[in-house]
């Protein structure tokens, strides 16, 4: 009930915390747990935490396979994450339960349309190489900055769910899961949508417009001015965080200096902007989780 009140007030962070507390009570009522998971997923969805919302929808569906709200939420998450085939599959599953569910019909139609429109090109390749011969202003902007971009493969049977954005080569922009676009401001600087991942808690943050000359620490100071509801141990403090990016080709991790700007990180010789959305992993310093996470991995530290 507390979670529902916060949800009505659009205080989605506190709603997530309240629903989580309800789930921790382990009441043993599968139907109630399915409702709590679905509601928490809805709150996560409104916060832009689409992967966390999807995880909740999956768990709710396991507890109650006919729970249409969970199926609708899962389909919407897949749609936002550009997993169009999965979105269609979830819709089909829901429509077998209720063939007239309007929301599922709408989501399925939208997923079908976006799947057809989607353009997934090449493999790990420098954006400049990809666009040789194309009159695209964005190419010059990226080449000048020595920024490398990865575009997703076109094989539909391969997973293409990791990238939150698609690059349109007809003009320089990136449509992220939340509709944010890379844009050029009046001073000729790029502002990027940036995704922060918190592996320990399976949470995400999405910064819609990260100025290329802004430092990471400045964003962390704002993002963690208040403790997030999922940080029960109160360790995610701006100066107690470590940032990394992953070189997927070499399966290596690189630590990011929080004092560096976004542009400095994007210009790193092993940083590839995947499908238009720069991504950074965030860990609490010296946490048991991070030690376990990095165990066996090659890590380039500062």
PDB file of C-alpha atoms in Angstrom:
ATOM      1  CA  UNK A   1       0.000   0.000   0.000  1.00  0.00           C
ATOM      2  CA  UNK A   2       2.862   2.350   0.820  1.00  0.00           C
ATOM      3  CA  UNK A   3       4.430   1.572  -2.558  1.00  0.00           C
ATOM      4  CA  UNK A   4       1.136   2.284  -4.306  1.00  0.00           C
ATOM      5  CA  UNK A   5       0.864   5.656  -2.584  1.00  0.00           C
ATOM      6  CA  UNK A   6       4.384   6.628  -3.665  1.00  0.00           C
ATOM      7  CA  UNK A   7       3.599   5.423  -7.179  1.00  0.00           C
ATOM      8  CA  UNK A   8       0.495   7.644  -7.364  1.00  0.00           C
ATOM      9  CA  UNK A   9       2.648  10.582  -6.255  1.00  0.00           C
ATOM     10  CA  UNK A  10       5.139   9.666  -9.021  1.00  0.00           C
ATOM     11  CA  UNK A  11       7.830   9.165  -6.374  1.00  0.00           C
ATOM     12  CA  UNK A  12       9.064   6.070  -8.177  1.00  0.00           C
ATOM     13  CA  UNK A  13      12.324   5.705  -6.251  1.00  0.00           C
ATOM     14  CA  UNK A  14      10.507   5.355  -2.934  1.00  0.00           C
ATOM     15  CA  UNK A  15       7.908   3.127  -4.584  1.00  0.00           C
ATOM     16  CA  UNK A  16      10.701   0.746  -5.646  1.00  0.00           C
ATOM     17  CA  UNK A  17      12.047   0.710  -2.072  1.00  0.00           C
ATOM     18  CA  UNK A  18       8.579   0.001  -0.604  1.00  0.00           C
ATOM     19  CA  UNK A  19       7.782  -2.831  -3.015  1.00  0.00           C
ATOM     20  CA  UNK A  20      11.255  -4.280  -2.370  1.00  0.00           C
ATOM     21  CA  UNK A  21      10.584  -4.229   1.366  1.00  0.00           C
ATOM     22  CA  UNK A  22       7.307  -6.070   0.748  1.00  0.00           C
ATOM     23  CA  UNK A  23       9.130  -8.750  -1.244  1.00  0.00           C
ATOM     24  CA  UNK A  24      11.771  -9.140   1.483  1.00  0.00           C
ATOM     25  CA  UNK A  25       9.000 -10.182   3.909  1.00  0.00           C
ATOM     26  CA  UNK A  26       8.653 -13.443   1.908  1.00  0.00           C
ATOM     27  CA  UNK A  27       4.947 -13.828   2.627  1.00  0.00           C
ATOM     28  CA  UNK A  28       4.725 -17.057   0.634  1.00  0.00           C
ATOM     29  CA  UNK A  29       1.728 -15.816  -1.379  1.00  0.00           C
ATOM     30  CA  UNK A  30       2.806 -16.236  -5.015  1.00  0.00           C
ATOM     31  CA  UNK A  31      -0.018 -14.042  -6.299  1.00  0.00           C
ATOM     32  CA  UNK A  32       0.881 -11.157  -3.986  1.00  0.00           C
ATOM     33  CA  UNK A  33       4.576 -11.495  -4.825  1.00  0.00           C
ATOM     34  CA  UNK A  34       3.695 -11.390  -8.537  1.00  0.00           C
ATOM     35  CA  UNK A  35       1.793  -8.135  -7.951  1.00  0.00           C
ATOM     36  CA  UNK A  36       4.683  -6.646  -5.946  1.00  0.00           C
ATOM     37  CA  UNK A  37       7.163  -7.585  -8.672  1.00  0.00           C
ATOM     38  CA  UNK A  38       4.933  -6.191 -11.412  1.00  0.00           C
ATOM     39  CA  UNK A  39       4.408  -2.943  -9.506  1.00  0.00           C
ATOM     40  CA  UNK A  40       8.113  -2.592  -8.768  1.00  0.00           C
ATOM     41  CA  UNK A  41       8.780  -3.239 -12.451  1.00  0.00           C
ATOM     42  CA  UNK A  42       6.385  -0.431 -13.359  1.00  0.00           C
ATOM     43  CA  UNK A  43       8.223   1.949 -10.998  1.00  0.00           C
ATOM     44  CA  UNK A  44      11.594   0.897 -12.440  1.00  0.00           C
ATOM     45  CA  UNK A  45      10.172   1.467 -15.912  1.00  0.00           C
ATOM     46  CA  UNK A  46       9.222   5.053 -15.084  1.00  0.00           C
ATOM     47  CA  UNK A  47      12.751   5.618 -13.743  1.00  0.00           C
ATOM     48  CA  UNK A  48      14.192   4.382 -17.038  1.00  0.00           C
ATOM     49  CA  UNK A  49      15.622   1.226 -15.404  1.00  0.00           C
ATOM     50  CA  UNK A  50      14.364  -0.988 -18.218  1.00  0.00           C
ATOM     51  CA  UNK A  51      16.527  -4.009 -17.481  1.00  0.00           C
ATOM     52  CA  UNK A  52      15.513  -4.041 -13.813  1.00  0.00           C
ATOM     53  CA  UNK A  53      11.874  -3.642 -14.875  1.00  0.00           C
ATOM     54  CA  UNK A  54      12.244  -6.550 -17.297  1.00  0.00           C
ATOM     55  CA  UNK A  55      13.802  -8.758 -14.612  1.00  0.00           C
ATOM     56  CA  UNK A  56      10.820  -8.058 -12.352  1.00  0.00           C
ATOM     57  CA  UNK A  57       8.367  -8.858 -15.164  1.00  0.00           C
ATOM     58  CA  UNK A  58      10.167 -12.160 -15.833  1.00  0.00           C
ATOM     59  CA  UNK A  59      10.031 -13.135 -12.153  1.00  0.00           C
ATOM     60  CA  UNK A  60       6.363 -12.121 -11.878  1.00  0.00           C
ATOM     61  CA  UNK A  61       5.487 -14.203 -14.944  1.00  0.00           C
ATOM     62  CA  UNK A  62       7.238 -17.214 -13.439  1.00  0.00           C
ATOM     63  CA  UNK A  63       5.106 -16.890 -10.313  1.00  0.00           C
ATOM     64  CA  UNK A  64       1.885 -16.260 -12.248  1.00  0.00           C
ATOM     65  CA  UNK A  65       2.156 -17.177 -15.959  1.00  0.00           C
ATOM     66  CA  UNK A  66      -1.258 -15.657 -16.781  1.00  0.00           C
ATOM     67  CA  UNK A  67      -0.527 -12.269 -15.160  1.00  0.00           C
ATOM     68  CA  UNK A  68      -1.246  -9.957 -18.097  1.00  0.00           C
ATOM     69  CA  UNK A  69       0.124  -6.834 -16.421  1.00  0.00           C
ATOM     70  CA  UNK A  70       3.508  -8.535 -16.043  1.00  0.00           C
ATOM     71  CA  UNK A  71       3.424  -9.671 -19.674  1.00  0.00           C
ATOM     72  CA  UNK A  72       2.508  -6.174 -20.895  1.00  0.00           C
ATOM     73  CA  UNK A  73       5.309  -4.662 -18.781  1.00  0.00           C
ATOM     74  CA  UNK A  74       7.815  -7.201 -20.104  1.00  0.00           C
ATOM     75  CA  UNK A  75       6.791  -6.494 -23.697  1.00  0.00           C
ATOM     76  CA  UNK A  76       7.163  -2.745 -23.130  1.00  0.00           C
ATOM     77  CA  UNK A  77      10.638  -3.251 -21.628  1.00  0.00           C
ATOM     78  CA  UNK A  78      11.751  -5.299 -24.615  1.00  0.00           C
ATOM     79  CA  UNK A  79      10.391  -2.582 -26.888  1.00  0.00           C
ATOM     80  CA  UNK A  80      12.380   0.121 -25.075  1.00  0.00           C
ATOM     81  CA  UNK A  81      15.509  -2.058 -25.138  1.00  0.00           C
ATOM     82  CA  UNK A  82      15.089  -2.544 -28.911  1.00  0.00           C
ATOM     83  CA  UNK A  83      14.543  -6.302 -28.456  1.00  0.00           C
ATOM     84  CA  UNK A  84      11.784  -6.315 -31.046  1.00  0.00           C
ATOM     85  CA  UNK A  85      11.619 -10.083 -31.573  1.00  0.00           C
ATOM     86  CA  UNK A  86      11.332 -10.666 -27.821  1.00  0.00           C
ATOM     87  CA  UNK A  87       8.663  -7.945 -27.542  1.00  0.00           C
ATOM     88  CA  UNK A  88       6.639  -9.704 -30.242  1.00  0.00           C
ATOM     89  CA  UNK A  89       7.053 -13.077 -28.487  1.00  0.00           C
ATOM     90  CA  UNK A  90       5.791 -11.643 -25.183  1.00  0.00           C
ATOM     91  CA  UNK A  91       2.826 -10.065 -26.958  1.00  0.00           C
ATOM     92  CA  UNK A  92       1.973 -13.371 -28.639  1.00  0.00           C
ATOM     93  CA  UNK A  93       2.113 -15.093 -25.264  1.00  0.00           C
ATOM     94  CA  UNK A  94      -0.226 -12.527 -23.736  1.00  0.00           C
ATOM     95  CA  UNK A  95      -2.625 -12.587 -26.685  1.00  0.00           C
ATOM     96  CA  UNK A  96      -3.039 -16.331 -26.203  1.00  0.00           C
ATOM     97  CA  UNK A  97      -4.445 -15.496 -22.782  1.00  0.00           C
ATOM     98  CA  UNK A  98      -6.563 -12.573 -23.996  1.00  0.00           C
ATOM     99  CA  UNK A  99      -6.721 -12.130 -27.775  1.00  0.00           C
ATOM    100  CA  UNK A 100      -8.430  -8.732 -27.414  1.00  0.00           C
ATOM    101  CA  UNK A 101      -5.952  -7.090 -25.032  1.00  0.00           C
ATOM    102  CA  UNK A 102      -5.615  -3.710 -26.729  1.00  0.00           C
ATOM    103  CA  UNK A 103      -2.245  -2.793 -25.216  1.00  0.00           C
ATOM    104  CA  UNK A 104      -0.608  -6.007 -26.425  1.00  0.00           C
ATOM    105  CA  UNK A 105      -2.028  -5.550 -29.915  1.00  0.00           C
ATOM    106  CA  UNK A 106      -0.579  -2.017 -29.996  1.00  0.00           C
ATOM    107  CA  UNK A 107       2.846  -3.087 -28.697  1.00  0.00           C
ATOM    108  CA  UNK A 108       3.024  -5.949 -31.171  1.00  0.00           C
ATOM    109  CA  UNK A 109       2.204  -3.678 -34.099  1.00  0.00           C
ATOM    110  CA  UNK A 110       4.817  -1.146 -32.974  1.00  0.00           C
ATOM    111  CA  UNK A 111       7.475  -3.843 -32.492  1.00  0.00           C
ATOM    112  CA  UNK A 112       6.743  -5.238 -35.961  1.00  0.00           C
ATOM    113  CA  UNK A 113       7.114  -1.775 -37.492  1.00  0.00           C
ATOM    114  CA  UNK A 114      10.347  -0.962 -35.655  1.00  0.00           C
ATOM    115  CA  UNK A 115      11.823  -4.367 -36.480  1.00  0.00           C
ATOM    116  CA  UNK A 116      11.304  -3.679 -40.163  1.00  0.00           C
ATOM    117  CA  UNK A 117      12.705  -0.158 -39.879  1.00  0.00           C
ATOM    118  CA  UNK A 118      15.720  -1.162 -37.767  1.00  0.00           C
ATOM    119  CA  UNK A 119      19.112  -0.877 -39.435  1.00  0.00           C
ATOM    120  CA  UNK A 120      21.803  -2.935 -37.810  1.00  0.00           C
ATOM    121  CA  UNK A 121      25.083  -2.661 -39.719  1.00  0.00           C
ATOM    122  CA  UNK A 122      28.455  -4.369 -39.556  1.00  0.00           C
ATOM    123  CA  UNK A 123      30.489  -5.554 -36.600  1.00  0.00           C
ATOM    124  CA  UNK A 124      33.071  -3.783 -34.449  1.00  0.00           C
ATOM    125  CA  UNK A 125      34.231  -1.138 -36.876  1.00  0.00           C
ATOM    126  CA  UNK A 126      35.356   2.430 -36.687  1.00  0.00           C
ATOM    127  CA  UNK A 127      32.424   4.748 -37.482  1.00  0.00           C
ATOM    128  CA  UNK A 128      34.600   6.709 -39.923  1.00  0.00           C
ATOM    129  CA  UNK A 129      35.404   3.551 -41.891  1.00  0.00           C
ATOM    130  CA  UNK A 130      31.725   2.585 -41.946  1.00  0.00           C
ATOM    131  CA  UNK A 131      30.653   5.885 -43.378  1.00  0.00           C
ATOM    132  CA  UNK A 132      33.271   6.472 -46.053  1.00  0.00           C
ATOM    133  CA  UNK A 133      31.643   8.121 -49.033  1.00  0.00           C
ATOM    134  CA  UNK A 134      28.602   9.247 -47.040  1.00  0.00           C
ATOM    135  CA  UNK A 135      27.825  12.937 -46.703  1.00  0.00           C
ATOM    136  CA  UNK A 136      27.079  12.774 -42.969  1.00  0.00           C
ATOM    137  CA  UNK A 137      27.989  15.707 -40.786  1.00  0.00           C
ATOM    138  CA  UNK A 138      28.267  13.436 -37.764  1.00  0.00           C
ATOM    139  CA  UNK A 139      31.153  11.548 -39.325  1.00  0.00           C
ATOM    140  CA  UNK A 140      33.310  14.648 -39.343  1.00  0.00           C
ATOM    141  CA  UNK A 141      32.359  15.402 -35.750  1.00  0.00           C
ATOM    142  CA  UNK A 142      33.395  11.936 -34.597  1.00  0.00           C
ATOM    143  CA  UNK A 143      36.521  11.782 -36.767  1.00  0.00           C
ATOM    144  CA  UNK A 144      37.696  15.141 -35.424  1.00  0.00           C
ATOM    145  CA  UNK A 145      37.330  13.807 -31.897  1.00  0.00           C
ATOM    146  CA  UNK A 146      38.803  10.369 -32.653  1.00  0.00           C
ATOM    147  CA  UNK A 147      35.672   8.655 -31.343  1.00  0.00           C
ATOM    148  CA  UNK A 148      35.041   5.090 -32.471  1.00  0.00           C
ATOM    149  CA  UNK A 149      31.554   3.643 -32.800  1.00  0.00           C
ATOM    150  CA  UNK A 150      30.237   0.082 -32.895  1.00  0.00           C
ATOM    151  CA  UNK A 151      27.044  -0.795 -34.760  1.00  0.00           C
ATOM    152  CA  UNK A 152      25.003  -3.925 -34.115  1.00  0.00           C
ATOM    153  CA  UNK A 153      25.035  -7.037 -36.345  1.00  0.00           C
ATOM    154  CA  UNK A 154      22.150  -7.607 -38.731  1.00  0.00           C
ATOM    155  CA  UNK A 155      21.635 -11.325 -38.048  1.00  0.00           C
ATOM    156  CA  UNK A 156      18.213 -11.461 -36.409  1.00  0.00           C
ATOM    157  CA  UNK A 157      19.088 -14.691 -34.641  1.00  0.00           C
ATOM    158  CA  UNK A 158      21.900 -12.972 -32.794  1.00  0.00           C
ATOM    159  CA  UNK A 159      21.224 -11.064 -29.612  1.00  0.00           C
ATOM    160  CA  UNK A 160      20.995  -7.360 -30.339  1.00  0.00           C
ATOM    161  CA  UNK A 161      19.608  -6.357 -26.967  1.00  0.00           C
ATOM    162  CA  UNK A 162      22.757  -4.903 -25.401  1.00  0.00           C
ATOM    163  CA  UNK A 163      22.719  -1.642 -27.357  1.00  0.00           C
ATOM    164  CA  UNK A 164      20.187   0.898 -26.201  1.00  0.00           C
ATOM    165  CA  UNK A 165      20.397   3.057 -29.281  1.00  0.00           C
ATOM    166  CA  UNK A 166      20.532   2.922 -33.029  1.00  0.00           C
ATOM    167  CA  UNK A 167      22.542   5.271 -35.200  1.00  0.00           C
ATOM    168  CA  UNK A 168      20.843   6.739 -38.211  1.00  0.00           C
ATOM    169  CA  UNK A 169      23.377   7.292 -40.976  1.00  0.00           C
ATOM    170  CA  UNK A 170      21.033   9.677 -42.779  1.00  0.00           C
ATOM    171  CA  UNK A 171      21.913  12.282 -40.179  1.00  0.00           C
ATOM    172  CA  UNK A 172      23.911  12.375 -36.991  1.00  0.00           C
ATOM    173  CA  UNK A 173      21.749  11.343 -34.121  1.00  0.00           C
ATOM    174  CA  UNK A 174      21.243   8.504 -31.685  1.00  0.00           C
ATOM    175  CA  UNK A 175      17.769   7.477 -30.569  1.00  0.00           C
ATOM    176  CA  UNK A 176      18.183   5.991 -27.120  1.00  0.00           C
ATOM    177  CA  UNK A 177      15.725   3.868 -25.192  1.00  0.00           C
ATOM    178  CA  UNK A 178      14.352   7.013 -23.595  1.00  0.00           C
ATOM    179  CA  UNK A 179      14.204   9.016 -26.800  1.00  0.00           C
ATOM    180  CA  UNK A 180      17.361  11.006 -26.033  1.00  0.00           C
ATOM    181  CA  UNK A 181      19.556  12.040 -28.951  1.00  0.00           C
ATOM    182  CA  UNK A 182      23.195  12.938 -29.332  1.00  0.00           C
ATOM    183  CA  UNK A 183      23.065  16.593 -30.243  1.00  0.00           C
ATOM    184  CA  UNK A 184      25.361  19.452 -31.098  1.00  0.00           C
ATOM    185  CA  UNK A 185      24.898  22.542 -28.949  1.00  0.00           C
ATOM    186  CA  UNK A 186      25.285  26.171 -29.974  1.00  0.00           C
ATOM    187  CA  UNK A 187      28.968  26.130 -28.981  1.00  0.00           C
ATOM    188  CA  UNK A 188      29.757  23.157 -31.231  1.00  0.00           C
ATOM    189  CA  UNK A 189      29.969  20.606 -28.401  1.00  0.00           C
ATOM    190  CA  UNK A 190      28.357  17.174 -28.380  1.00  0.00           C
ATOM    191  CA  UNK A 191      25.911  16.117 -25.666  1.00  0.00           C
ATOM    192  CA  UNK A 192      25.490  12.349 -25.333  1.00  0.00           C
ATOM    193  CA  UNK A 193      22.953  10.031 -23.705  1.00  0.00           C
ATOM    194  CA  UNK A 194      25.068   7.986 -21.248  1.00  0.00           C
ATOM    195  CA  UNK A 195      24.130   4.743 -19.498  1.00  0.00           C
ATOM    196  CA  UNK A 196      25.471   3.941 -16.010  1.00  0.00           C
ATOM    197  CA  UNK A 197      25.308   0.271 -14.988  1.00  0.00           C
ATOM    198  CA  UNK A 198      25.443  -0.974 -11.375  1.00  0.00           C
ATOM    199  CA  UNK A 199      26.159  -4.708 -11.732  1.00  0.00           C
ATOM    200  CA  UNK A 200      26.016  -5.424  -8.000  1.00  0.00           C
ATOM    201  CA  UNK A 201      22.388  -4.318  -7.792  1.00  0.00           C
ATOM    202  CA  UNK A 202      21.297  -4.876 -11.420  1.00  0.00           C
ATOM    203  CA  UNK A 203      20.324  -1.209 -11.604  1.00  0.00           C
ATOM    204  CA  UNK A 204      20.854   1.481 -14.233  1.00  0.00           C
ATOM    205  CA  UNK A 205      20.891   5.257 -14.515  1.00  0.00           C
ATOM    206  CA  UNK A 206      20.415   7.127 -17.762  1.00  0.00           C
ATOM    207  CA  UNK A 207      21.791  10.624 -18.281  1.00  0.00           C
ATOM    208  CA  UNK A 208      19.980  12.189 -21.220  1.00  0.00           C
ATOM    209  CA  UNK A 209      22.522  14.912 -22.087  1.00  0.00           C
ATOM    210  CA  UNK A 210      26.076  14.421 -20.796  1.00  0.00           C
ATOM    211  CA  UNK A 211      28.173  17.336 -22.135  1.00  0.00           C
ATOM    212  CA  UNK A 212      31.363  15.970 -23.663  1.00  0.00           C
ATOM    213  CA  UNK A 213      33.483  18.373 -21.598  1.00  0.00           C
ATOM    214  CA  UNK A 214      31.772  17.538 -18.292  1.00  0.00           C
ATOM    215  CA  UNK A 215      33.651  15.430 -15.748  1.00  0.00           C
ATOM    216  CA  UNK A 216      32.221  12.160 -14.458  1.00  0.00           C
ATOM    217  CA  UNK A 217      32.674  13.247 -10.842  1.00  0.00           C
ATOM    218  CA  UNK A 218      30.389  16.235 -11.438  1.00  0.00           C
ATOM    219  CA  UNK A 219      27.602  13.930 -12.599  1.00  0.00           C
ATOM    220  CA  UNK A 220      28.207  11.513  -9.716  1.00  0.00           C
ATOM    221  CA  UNK A 221      27.893  14.366  -7.206  1.00  0.00           C
ATOM    222  CA  UNK A 222      24.434  15.155  -8.568  1.00  0.00           C
ATOM    223  CA  UNK A 223      23.291  11.550  -9.091  1.00  0.00           C
ATOM    224  CA  UNK A 224      24.304  10.478  -5.588  1.00  0.00           C
ATOM    225  CA  UNK A 225      23.459  13.652  -3.687  1.00  0.00           C
ATOM    226  CA  UNK A 226      20.898  11.372  -2.042  1.00  0.00           C
ATOM    227  CA  UNK A 227      21.381   7.653  -1.507  1.00  0.00           C
ATOM    228  CA  UNK A 228      19.496   5.529  -4.034  1.00  0.00           C
ATOM    229  CA  UNK A 229      16.730   3.366  -2.487  1.00  0.00           C
ATOM    230  CA  UNK A 230      18.530   0.157  -3.473  1.00  0.00           C
ATOM    231  CA  UNK A 231      21.764   1.104  -1.658  1.00  0.00           C
ATOM    232  CA  UNK A 232      20.819  -0.379   1.707  1.00  0.00           C
ATOM    233  CA  UNK A 233      24.471  -0.513   2.854  1.00  0.00           C
ATOM    234  CA  UNK A 234      24.918   3.220   2.116  1.00  0.00           C
ATOM    235  CA  UNK A 235      28.178   2.723   0.239  1.00  0.00           C
ATOM    236  CA  UNK A 236      27.321   4.378  -3.099  1.00  0.00           C
ATOM    237  CA  UNK A 237      28.743   7.788  -2.241  1.00  0.00           C
ATOM    238  CA  UNK A 238      30.270  10.026  -4.954  1.00  0.00           C
ATOM    239  CA  UNK A 239      33.825   9.677  -3.640  1.00  0.00           C
ATOM    240  CA  UNK A 240      33.477   5.953  -2.879  1.00  0.00           C
ATOM    241  CA  UNK A 241      32.837   4.843  -6.455  1.00  0.00           C
ATOM    242  CA  UNK A 242      34.992   3.280  -9.150  1.00  0.00           C
ATOM    243  CA  UNK A 243      34.126   3.577 -12.835  1.00  0.00           C
ATOM    244  CA  UNK A 244      35.096   1.161 -15.599  1.00  0.00           C
ATOM    245  CA  UNK A 245      34.438   0.460 -19.231  1.00  0.00           C
ATOM    246  CA  UNK A 246      34.718  -2.916 -20.921  1.00  0.00           C
ATOM    247  CA  UNK A 247      36.701  -3.723 -24.033  1.00  0.00           C
ATOM    248  CA  UNK A 248      34.467  -6.553 -25.258  1.00  0.00           C
ATOM    249  CA  UNK A 249      36.735  -7.534 -28.139  1.00  0.00           C
ATOM    250  CA  UNK A 250      39.687  -8.224 -25.823  1.00  0.00           C
ATOM    251  CA  UNK A 251      37.527  -9.050 -22.777  1.00  0.00           C
ATOM    252  CA  UNK A 252      39.422  -6.520 -20.671  1.00  0.00           C
ATOM    253  CA  UNK A 253      38.308  -3.821 -18.225  1.00  0.00           C
ATOM    254  CA  UNK A 254      39.639  -0.270 -18.004  1.00  0.00           C
ATOM    255  CA  UNK A 255      39.270   1.924 -14.930  1.00  0.00           C
ATOM    256  CA  UNK A 256      38.003   5.445 -15.643  1.00  0.00           C
ATOM    257  CA  UNK A 257      39.336   8.481 -13.808  1.00  0.00           C
ATOM    258  CA  UNK A 258      36.259  10.273 -12.367  1.00  0.00           C
ATOM    259  CA  UNK A 259      38.108  13.572 -12.876  1.00  0.00           C
ATOM    260  CA  UNK A 260      38.194  12.957 -16.626  1.00  0.00           C
ATOM    261  CA  UNK A 261      35.623  14.347 -19.010  1.00  0.00           C
ATOM    262  CA  UNK A 262      33.352  12.204 -21.137  1.00  0.00           C
ATOM    263  CA  UNK A 263      35.320  13.225 -24.224  1.00  0.00           C
ATOM    264  CA  UNK A 264      38.612  12.076 -22.666  1.00  0.00           C
ATOM    265  CA  UNK A 265      37.085   8.651 -22.017  1.00  0.00           C
ATOM    266  CA  UNK A 266      35.509   8.369 -25.469  1.00  0.00           C
ATOM    267  CA  UNK A 267      38.889   9.158 -27.020  1.00  0.00           C
ATOM    268  CA  UNK A 268      40.588   6.223 -25.276  1.00  0.00           C
ATOM    269  CA  UNK A 269      42.130   3.938 -27.888  1.00  0.00           C
ATOM    270  CA  UNK A 270      40.086   0.952 -26.652  1.00  0.00           C
ATOM    271  CA  UNK A 271      36.765   2.709 -26.066  1.00  0.00           C
ATOM    272  CA  UNK A 272      34.092   1.852 -28.634  1.00  0.00           C
ATOM    273  CA  UNK A 273      30.730   3.621 -28.320  1.00  0.00           C
ATOM    274  CA  UNK A 274      28.300   0.763 -28.725  1.00  0.00           C
ATOM    275  CA  UNK A 275      25.286   1.610 -30.897  1.00  0.00           C
ATOM    276  CA  UNK A 276      25.336   5.287 -29.980  1.00  0.00           C
ATOM    277  CA  UNK A 277      25.152   5.113 -26.171  1.00  0.00           C
ATOM    278  CA  UNK A 278      28.351   5.392 -24.105  1.00  0.00           C
ATOM    279  CA  UNK A 279      28.207   2.967 -21.173  1.00  0.00           C
ATOM    280  CA  UNK A 280      30.085   2.981 -17.860  1.00  0.00           C
ATOM    281  CA  UNK A 281      30.047   0.385 -15.071  1.00  0.00           C
ATOM    282  CA  UNK A 282      29.963   1.659 -11.480  1.00  0.00           C
ATOM    283  CA  UNK A 283      31.175  -0.205  -8.378  1.00  0.00           C
ATOM    284  CA  UNK A 284      31.600   0.666  -4.714  1.00  0.00           C
ATOM    285  CA  UNK A 285      35.303   0.781  -3.837  1.00  0.00           C
ATOM    286  CA  UNK A 286      36.805  -2.337  -2.284  1.00  0.00           C
ATOM    287  CA  UNK A 287      33.438  -4.090  -2.120  1.00  0.00           C
ATOM    288  CA  UNK A 288      33.388  -7.912  -1.931  1.00  0.00           C
ATOM    289  CA  UNK A 289      31.199  -7.897  -5.044  1.00  0.00           C
ATOM    290  CA  UNK A 290      33.706  -5.929  -7.145  1.00  0.00           C
ATOM    291  CA  UNK A 291      36.576  -8.180  -6.024  1.00  0.00           C
ATOM    292  CA  UNK A 292      34.577 -11.215  -7.127  1.00  0.00           C
ATOM    293  CA  UNK A 293      33.431  -9.495 -10.352  1.00  0.00           C
ATOM    294  CA  UNK A 294      36.993  -8.674 -11.427  1.00  0.00           C
ATOM    295  CA  UNK A 295      38.417 -12.033 -10.365  1.00  0.00           C
ATOM    296  CA  UNK A 296      39.973 -13.695 -13.403  1.00  0.00           C
ATOM    297  CA  UNK A 297      39.505 -10.601 -15.591  1.00  0.00           C
ATOM    298  CA  UNK A 298      42.348  -8.509 -16.967  1.00  0.00           C
ATOM    299  CA  UNK A 299      41.857  -5.053 -15.469  1.00  0.00           C
ATOM    300  CA  UNK A 300      43.789  -1.922 -16.471  1.00  0.00           C
ATOM    301  CA  UNK A 301      43.712   0.228 -13.353  1.00  0.00           C
ATOM    302  CA  UNK A 302      44.640   3.895 -12.973  1.00  0.00           C
TER     303      UNK A 302
END
